[in-house]
Short mmCIF file of C-alpha atoms in Angstrom, two decimals:
data_model
loop_
_atom_site.label_atom_id
_atom_site.label_comp_id
_atom_site.label_asym_id
_atom_site.label_seq_id
_atom_site.Cartn_x
_atom_site.Cartn_y
_atom_site.Cartn_z
CA MET A 108 -153.17 108.00 93.38
CA THR A 109 -150.66 105.55 94.80
CA THR A 110 -151.11 103.32 91.76
CA ALA A 111 -150.59 106.35 89.41
CA THR A 112 -147.51 107.39 91.31
CA THR A 113 -146.05 103.83 91.17
CA THR A 114 -146.82 103.63 87.44
CA MET A 115 -145.06 106.92 86.78
CA GLY A 116 -142.11 105.74 88.82
CA ARG A 117 -141.81 102.58 86.82
CA SER A 118 -142.13 104.59 83.52
CA ALA A 119 -139.41 106.86 84.70
CA ALA A 120 -137.13 103.93 85.48
CA ILE A 121 -137.75 102.42 82.12
CA GLY A 122 -136.98 105.71 80.55
CA LEU A 123 -133.59 105.98 82.39
CA ASP A 124 -132.84 102.37 81.36
CA ASP A 125 -133.42 103.18 77.79
CA GLN A 126 -131.30 106.39 77.98
CA LEU A 127 -128.57 104.42 79.70
CA ARG A 128 -128.67 101.71 76.96
CA ARG A 129 -128.38 104.43 74.28
CA PHE A 130 -125.43 106.03 76.15
CA LEU A 131 -123.61 102.74 76.42
CA LEU A 132 -124.17 102.03 72.69
CA GLY A 133 -122.79 105.47 71.85
CA MET A 134 -119.74 104.82 73.96
CA ALA A 135 -119.22 101.59 72.14
CA ALA A 136 -119.42 103.43 68.86
CA LEU A 137 -116.62 105.85 70.12
CA VAL A 138 -114.47 102.86 71.06
CA ALA A 139 -115.03 101.43 67.56
CA VAL A 140 -113.90 104.67 65.94
CA ALA A 141 -110.76 104.53 68.30
CA VAL A 142 -109.98 100.96 67.26
CA ILE A 143 -110.27 101.87 63.47
CA VAL A 144 -108.27 105.07 63.75
CA GLY A 145 -105.70 103.01 65.84
CA GLY A 146 -105.49 100.54 62.99
CA GLY A 147 -104.83 103.35 60.55
CA THR A 148 -102.26 104.76 62.84
CA ARG A 149 -100.52 101.35 63.07
CA LEU A 150 -100.63 100.83 59.24
CA THR A 151 -99.19 104.24 58.52
CA GLU A 152 -96.50 103.75 61.02
CA SER A 153 -97.72 106.91 62.89
CA GLY A 154 -97.74 105.70 66.45
CA LEU A 155 -94.34 106.99 67.41
CA SER A 156 -94.66 110.46 65.87
CA ILE A 157 -95.67 112.01 69.27
CA THR A 158 -92.83 111.21 71.63
CA GLU A 159 -94.38 112.58 74.89
CA TRP A 160 -97.55 111.91 76.84
CA ASN A 161 -98.99 115.29 77.72
CA VAL A 162 -102.60 114.53 79.05
CA VAL A 163 -103.72 118.14 79.05
CA SER A 164 -101.40 120.19 76.85
CA GLY A 165 -101.51 117.46 74.15
CA ILE A 166 -105.26 118.04 73.58
CA LEU A 167 -104.46 120.71 70.82
CA PRO A 168 -102.17 119.98 67.85
CA PRO A 169 -99.31 122.24 67.04
CA LEU A 170 -100.78 125.62 65.98
CA ASP A 171 -97.74 127.35 64.39
CA VAL A 172 -94.59 126.34 62.43
CA THR A 173 -92.33 126.80 65.38
CA VAL A 174 -94.19 124.20 67.45
CA TRP A 175 -94.34 121.84 64.40
CA LEU A 176 -90.56 122.07 64.02
CA ASP A 177 -90.10 121.39 67.70
CA GLU A 178 -92.20 118.25 67.49
CA PHE A 179 -90.48 117.18 64.34
CA GLU A 180 -87.10 117.59 65.95
CA LYS A 181 -88.15 115.26 68.81
CA TYR A 182 -89.31 112.62 66.30
CA ARG A 183 -86.01 112.85 64.42
CA ARG A 184 -84.22 111.60 67.50
CA THR A 185 -86.14 108.26 67.45
CA VAL A 186 -84.80 105.12 65.92
CA GLN A 187 -87.87 104.87 63.67
CA TYR A 188 -86.93 108.19 61.99
CA ARG A 189 -83.30 107.17 61.68
CA ASP A 190 -83.89 103.64 60.31
CA LEU A 191 -87.22 104.12 58.35
CA ASN A 192 -87.95 107.74 57.67
CA GLN A 193 -84.61 109.47 57.17
CA GLY A 194 -85.15 112.56 54.93
CA MET A 195 -88.92 112.80 55.76
CA THR A 196 -90.22 116.42 55.05
CA LEU A 197 -92.22 118.41 57.58
CA ASP A 198 -95.35 117.99 55.59
CA ASP A 199 -94.94 114.20 55.65
CA PHE A 200 -94.38 114.43 59.39
CA LYS A 201 -97.57 116.35 59.80
CA ILE A 202 -99.61 113.55 58.30
CA ILE A 203 -98.31 110.82 60.65
CA TYR A 204 -98.52 113.19 63.56
CA LEU A 205 -102.22 113.97 62.97
CA TRP A 206 -103.01 110.22 62.80
CA GLU A 207 -101.48 109.66 66.23
CA TRP A 208 -102.95 112.84 67.61
CA SER A 209 -106.44 112.02 66.29
CA HIS A 210 -106.14 108.60 68.02
CA ARG A 211 -105.14 110.13 71.27
CA LEU A 212 -107.88 112.78 71.04
CA ILE A 213 -110.57 110.14 70.58
CA GLY A 214 -109.22 108.35 73.67
CA ARG A 215 -109.54 111.53 75.74
CA VAL A 216 -113.08 112.12 74.45
CA ILE A 217 -114.01 108.64 75.42
CA GLY A 218 -112.69 109.03 78.93
CA THR A 219 -114.28 112.38 79.43
CA VAL A 220 -117.78 111.49 77.96
CA TYR A 221 -117.89 108.20 79.89
CA LEU A 222 -117.02 109.90 83.20
CA ALA A 223 -119.65 112.59 82.57
CA GLY A 224 -122.26 109.94 81.72
CA PHE A 225 -121.34 107.74 84.71
CA VAL A 226 -121.86 110.61 87.08
CA TRP A 227 -125.02 111.91 85.37
CA PHE A 228 -126.89 108.65 85.39
CA TRP A 229 -125.83 108.06 89.01
CA TRP A 230 -127.21 111.56 89.91
CA CYS A 231 -130.45 110.82 87.99
CA GLY A 232 -130.95 107.58 90.04
CA ALA A 233 -130.38 105.04 87.29
CA TYR A 234 -128.43 103.01 89.83
CA ASP A 235 -126.76 103.34 93.31
CA ARG A 236 -123.66 102.11 94.89
CA ARG A 237 -125.36 99.01 96.22
CA GLN A 238 -126.28 97.73 92.82
CA PRO A 239 -124.20 95.35 90.61
CA LEU A 240 -124.69 97.79 87.69
CA PHE A 241 -122.80 100.50 89.55
CA ARG A 242 -119.84 98.21 90.05
CA GLN A 243 -119.92 97.00 86.47
CA LEU A 244 -120.00 100.57 85.01
CA LEU A 245 -117.28 101.69 87.46
CA GLY A 246 -115.15 98.66 86.29
CA VAL A 247 -115.54 99.76 82.65
CA GLY A 248 -114.37 103.22 83.65
CA LEU A 249 -111.34 101.86 85.35
CA LEU A 250 -110.55 99.77 82.23
CA ILE A 251 -110.84 102.89 80.07
CA ALA A 252 -108.27 104.74 82.39
CA LEU A 253 -106.01 101.58 82.26
CA GLN A 254 -106.23 101.66 78.42
CA GLY A 255 -104.77 105.19 78.31
CA ALA A 256 -101.84 104.10 80.49
CA ILE A 257 -101.33 100.95 78.37
CA GLY A 258 -101.34 103.09 75.23
CA TRP A 259 -98.36 105.18 76.47
CA TRP A 260 -96.67 101.99 77.82
CA MET A 261 -96.94 100.71 74.23
CA VAL A 262 -95.64 103.83 72.56
CA HIS A 263 -92.79 104.14 74.99
CA SER A 264 -91.48 100.74 73.96
CA GLY A 265 -90.71 102.03 70.48
CA LEU A 266 -89.08 105.44 71.26
CA PHE A 267 -85.46 104.35 72.07
CA ASP A 268 -84.16 101.10 70.64
CA ARG A 269 -86.85 99.91 68.19
CA VAL A 270 -88.33 100.99 64.98
CA ASN A 271 -91.87 100.19 66.09
CA VAL A 272 -93.75 99.36 69.29
CA ALA A 273 -93.30 96.02 71.08
CA PRO A 274 -95.79 93.56 69.39
CA TYR A 275 -97.04 92.08 72.66
CA ARG A 276 -97.86 95.63 74.11
CA LEU A 277 -99.74 96.29 70.88
CA ALA A 278 -101.76 93.11 71.25
CA ILE A 279 -102.54 94.02 74.85
CA HIS A 280 -103.68 97.48 73.78
CA LEU A 281 -105.93 96.21 70.99
CA THR A 282 -107.35 93.39 73.10
CA LEU A 283 -108.18 95.62 75.99
CA ALA A 284 -109.99 98.09 73.69
CA CYS A 285 -112.18 95.20 72.49
CA VAL A 286 -112.84 94.01 76.00
CA ILE A 287 -114.06 97.52 76.81
CA PHE A 288 -116.14 97.49 73.60
CA ALA A 289 -117.65 94.12 74.48
CA CYS A 290 -118.46 95.14 78.03
CA LEU A 291 -120.27 98.24 76.68
CA ILE A 292 -122.36 96.09 74.19
CA TRP A 293 -123.09 93.51 76.89
CA LEU A 294 -124.24 96.00 79.48
CA ALA A 295 -126.37 97.80 76.82
CA GLN A 296 -128.04 94.46 76.14
CA SER A 297 -128.64 93.98 79.85
CA ARG A 298 -130.83 97.18 79.84
CA ARG A 299 -133.38 95.47 77.54
CA ALA A 300 -136.15 93.38 78.92
CA PRO A 301 -135.04 89.63 79.06
CA ALA A 302 -136.57 87.35 76.40
CA HIS A 303 -138.94 84.65 77.51
CA ARG A 304 -137.88 81.28 76.31
CA SER A 305 -137.70 77.72 77.53
CA PRO A 306 -134.44 76.72 79.21
CA LEU A 307 -131.59 75.73 77.00
CA SER A 308 -129.17 72.87 77.42
CA ALA A 309 -125.59 73.47 78.59
CA ARG A 310 -124.48 72.38 74.97
CA GLN A 311 -126.61 75.00 73.35
CA THR A 312 -125.28 77.88 75.58
CA LEU A 313 -121.61 76.77 75.54
CA GLY A 314 -120.94 77.22 71.75
CA PRO A 315 -121.75 80.96 71.49
CA PHE A 316 -119.56 81.76 74.54
CA MET A 317 -116.72 79.63 73.05
CA ILE A 318 -116.98 81.62 69.82
CA VAL A 319 -116.65 84.81 71.81
CA ALA A 320 -113.61 83.58 73.71
CA VAL A 321 -111.87 82.36 70.50
CA ILE A 322 -112.59 85.72 68.83
CA PHE A 323 -110.68 87.42 71.61
CA VAL A 324 -107.76 85.00 71.05
CA GLN A 325 -107.91 85.82 67.31
CA ILE A 326 -107.89 89.67 68.11
CA PHE A 327 -104.73 89.20 70.19
CA LEU A 328 -103.02 87.13 67.47
CA GLY A 329 -104.15 89.64 64.76
CA ALA A 330 -102.50 92.45 66.81
CA LEU A 331 -99.31 90.33 66.83
CA VAL A 332 -99.49 90.00 63.11
CA ALA A 333 -99.74 93.79 62.83
CA GLY A 334 -96.99 94.40 65.42
CA ASN A 335 -94.56 92.09 63.58
CA ARG A 336 -95.60 93.46 60.17
CA ALA A 337 -96.27 89.78 59.37
CA GLY A 338 -98.80 90.73 56.72
CA TYR A 339 -96.02 92.18 54.60
CA VAL A 340 -93.94 88.96 54.89
CA PHE A 341 -96.38 86.19 53.77
CA GLN A 342 -98.82 87.57 51.15
CA THR A 343 -100.02 84.35 49.59
CA TRP A 344 -103.03 82.10 50.36
CA PRO A 345 -103.82 79.32 51.11
CA THR A 346 -100.07 78.58 51.40
CA MET A 347 -97.44 80.76 53.06
CA ASP A 348 -94.99 81.41 50.26
CA GLY A 349 -95.64 77.87 48.78
CA ALA A 350 -95.74 75.93 52.09
CA LEU A 351 -98.84 74.94 54.17
CA ILE A 352 -96.55 74.90 57.20
CA PRO A 353 -93.60 77.30 56.97
CA SER A 354 -90.18 75.98 57.95
CA THR A 355 -89.36 79.00 60.05
CA LEU A 356 -92.01 78.70 62.74
CA PHE A 357 -89.62 78.09 65.58
CA GLU A 358 -86.31 79.64 64.39
CA MET A 359 -85.96 82.00 67.43
CA THR A 360 -84.47 81.19 70.74
CA PRO A 361 -85.60 80.97 73.44
CA ALA A 362 -88.64 79.22 71.97
CA TRP A 363 -91.28 81.47 73.63
CA ARG A 364 -90.03 84.49 71.63
CA ASN A 365 -91.47 82.96 68.44
CA ILE A 366 -95.03 83.30 69.88
CA PHE A 367 -94.66 87.10 70.10
CA GLU A 368 -91.91 88.01 67.62
CA ASN A 369 -91.74 85.41 64.80
CA ALA A 370 -93.79 86.76 61.80
CA ALA A 371 -94.17 83.31 60.33
CA LEU A 372 -95.56 81.74 63.58
CA VAL A 373 -97.88 84.61 64.40
CA GLN A 374 -99.45 84.64 60.97
CA PHE A 375 -99.72 80.90 60.91
CA LEU A 376 -101.55 80.90 64.27
CA HIS A 377 -103.77 83.73 63.11
CA ARG A 378 -104.74 81.63 60.08
CA LEU A 379 -105.27 78.48 62.12
CA THR A 380 -107.38 80.29 64.59
CA ALA A 381 -109.55 81.65 61.72
CA TYR A 382 -110.23 78.12 60.46
CA ALA A 383 -111.00 77.03 64.05
CA LEU A 384 -113.55 79.81 64.35
CA LEU A 385 -115.23 78.89 61.20
CA ALA A 386 -115.48 75.30 62.26
CA LEU A 387 -116.79 76.28 65.68
CA ALA A 388 -119.47 78.45 64.08
CA LEU A 389 -120.53 75.60 61.83
CA VAL A 390 -120.87 73.28 64.80
CA ASN A 391 -122.78 75.92 66.63
CA VAL A 392 -125.26 76.07 63.67
CA ALA A 393 -125.60 72.34 63.72
CA ILE A 394 -126.25 72.17 67.39
CA TRP A 395 -129.04 74.73 67.07
CA GLN A 396 -130.63 72.77 64.25
CA ARG A 397 -130.58 69.56 66.34
CA GLY A 398 -131.93 71.31 69.45
CA ASN A 399 -134.36 73.44 67.48
CA SER A 400 -134.62 76.04 70.24
CA GLY A 401 -135.46 79.58 69.21
CA ALA A 402 -134.63 81.51 65.98
CA PRO A 403 -131.70 80.34 64.00
CA GLY A 404 -130.76 83.90 63.02
CA GLY A 405 -127.97 84.54 65.56
CA ALA A 406 -125.92 81.39 64.78
CA ILE A 407 -126.28 81.82 61.04
CA VAL A 408 -125.37 85.57 61.12
CA VAL A 409 -122.29 84.84 63.14
CA LEU A 410 -121.19 82.14 60.69
CA ILE A 411 -121.82 84.46 57.67
CA LEU A 412 -119.97 87.37 59.23
CA LEU A 413 -116.98 85.07 60.10
CA CYS A 414 -116.80 84.00 56.53
CA GLY A 415 -116.90 87.63 55.34
CA GLN A 416 -114.17 88.49 57.89
CA ALA A 417 -111.98 85.55 56.74
CA CYS A 418 -112.33 86.82 53.09
CA LEU A 419 -111.34 90.39 54.12
CA GLY A 420 -108.31 88.91 55.87
CA ILE A 421 -107.24 87.05 52.70
CA ALA A 422 -107.91 90.16 50.63
CA THR A 423 -105.71 92.17 53.04
CA LEU A 424 -102.80 89.86 52.32
CA LEU A 425 -103.39 89.56 48.51
CA THR A 426 -103.64 93.27 47.97
CA GLY A 427 -100.30 93.87 49.79
CA MET A 428 -101.92 95.36 52.94
CA ASN A 429 -103.95 97.97 51.07
CA LEU A 430 -104.91 100.57 53.74
CA LEU A 431 -108.70 100.58 53.10
CA VAL A 432 -109.02 96.73 52.84
CA ALA A 433 -106.89 96.26 55.99
CA LEU A 434 -109.03 98.97 57.87
CA GLY A 435 -112.12 97.05 56.62
CA HIS A 436 -110.63 93.90 58.20
CA GLN A 437 -110.16 95.74 61.49
CA ALA A 438 -113.63 97.13 61.43
CA GLY A 439 -114.97 93.71 60.60
CA LEU A 440 -113.65 92.22 63.80
CA LEU A 441 -115.98 94.63 65.68
CA VAL A 442 -118.92 93.66 63.64
CA VAL A 443 -118.26 89.98 64.20
CA LEU A 444 -117.79 90.58 67.89
CA ILE A 445 -121.13 92.38 68.15
CA ALA A 446 -122.90 89.62 66.36
CA ALA A 447 -121.17 86.97 68.62
CA LEU A 448 -121.93 88.88 71.85
CA ARG A 449 -125.61 89.27 70.94
CA HIS A 450 -125.86 85.62 70.05
CA ALA A 451 -124.16 84.61 73.30
CA TYR A 452 -126.54 86.93 75.23
CA ASP A 453 -129.59 85.55 73.43
CA ARG A 454 -128.56 81.98 74.12
CA SER A 455 -128.11 82.62 77.78
CA ARG A 456 -130.79 81.70 80.27
CA PRO A 457 -132.95 84.78 81.10
CA GLN A 458 -132.42 84.18 84.93
CA ALA A 459 -128.61 84.56 84.41
CA PHE A 460 -129.24 88.28 83.90
CA ALA A 461 -131.47 88.81 86.93
CA ALA A 462 -128.46 90.10 88.93
CA THR A 463 -127.37 92.47 86.26
CA SER A 464 -130.81 94.03 85.71
CA SER A 465 -132.05 93.84 89.35
CA ALA A 466 -132.62 96.96 91.48
#
């Protein structure tokens, strides 16, 4: 009887682990939707259409024409309306308003669902406060709350003396979203039984983690490109308006401003980092072939997806920032990130996750 009880307890624990893994993957999918809708919000210049941060009352959009007119009047006081959208009709305003409202609504859903799931699995006994998993999940929850505050901090930067949000704030907002996404994917992976394999060399495990790190650098740079509208300035490839190295890379003073505000430099760095990622992925495949440890699929998949993402980036430029192509490029970064994270996880030593998966 004791043996049967123990077996039932283990089965229940495995069932909870599987449910938790599915929950985390579902949360990652919601974050992915938020990232893509956020990209659409940015590309349609919709982010400044809602000029206030009403956490509760902002859940519902305007429901009658009086409220719509009130919101429109608030927007008409912004620099963006005066300099970019002078003469916009109420119907046009509704379109950009609903982009931003949808983005904020998804953020609210993410926070609410994650909090409910965190409490539910705790109550069900999937983890307790003494376990590393509890602290990891709590940390992700705090990052989600911080993301909401950073979103408003970003929007606030464009309401008074700019026609758009500060590029570095946009970059922080997008990068943190991708960090949250990565944490959810990683923790979901940790709920699976570790693979049994022979130990790998440090060289074999370093490459995948380097790829993940450089992807995050590339995400930050890509957000700077979007924030500076650099994709509208240089729309040729492989040159930038006829030059491999533009002459305007460091035209701003002080020099540090170029990194965040110079459209030429941020796009140039984004291109260089893409080339560096492709080279790193090629080296990673070569290292696997030399070491011949495990299946080659992960390394090759990462390389293929990076090639596809680079092609999408080039197409985004050459099509003049076509909305669907640009959104495809933004969605592609999440696909690449998933593949890179799974490859890094699979290349890690099984014992490295003992603490994550332990009771």
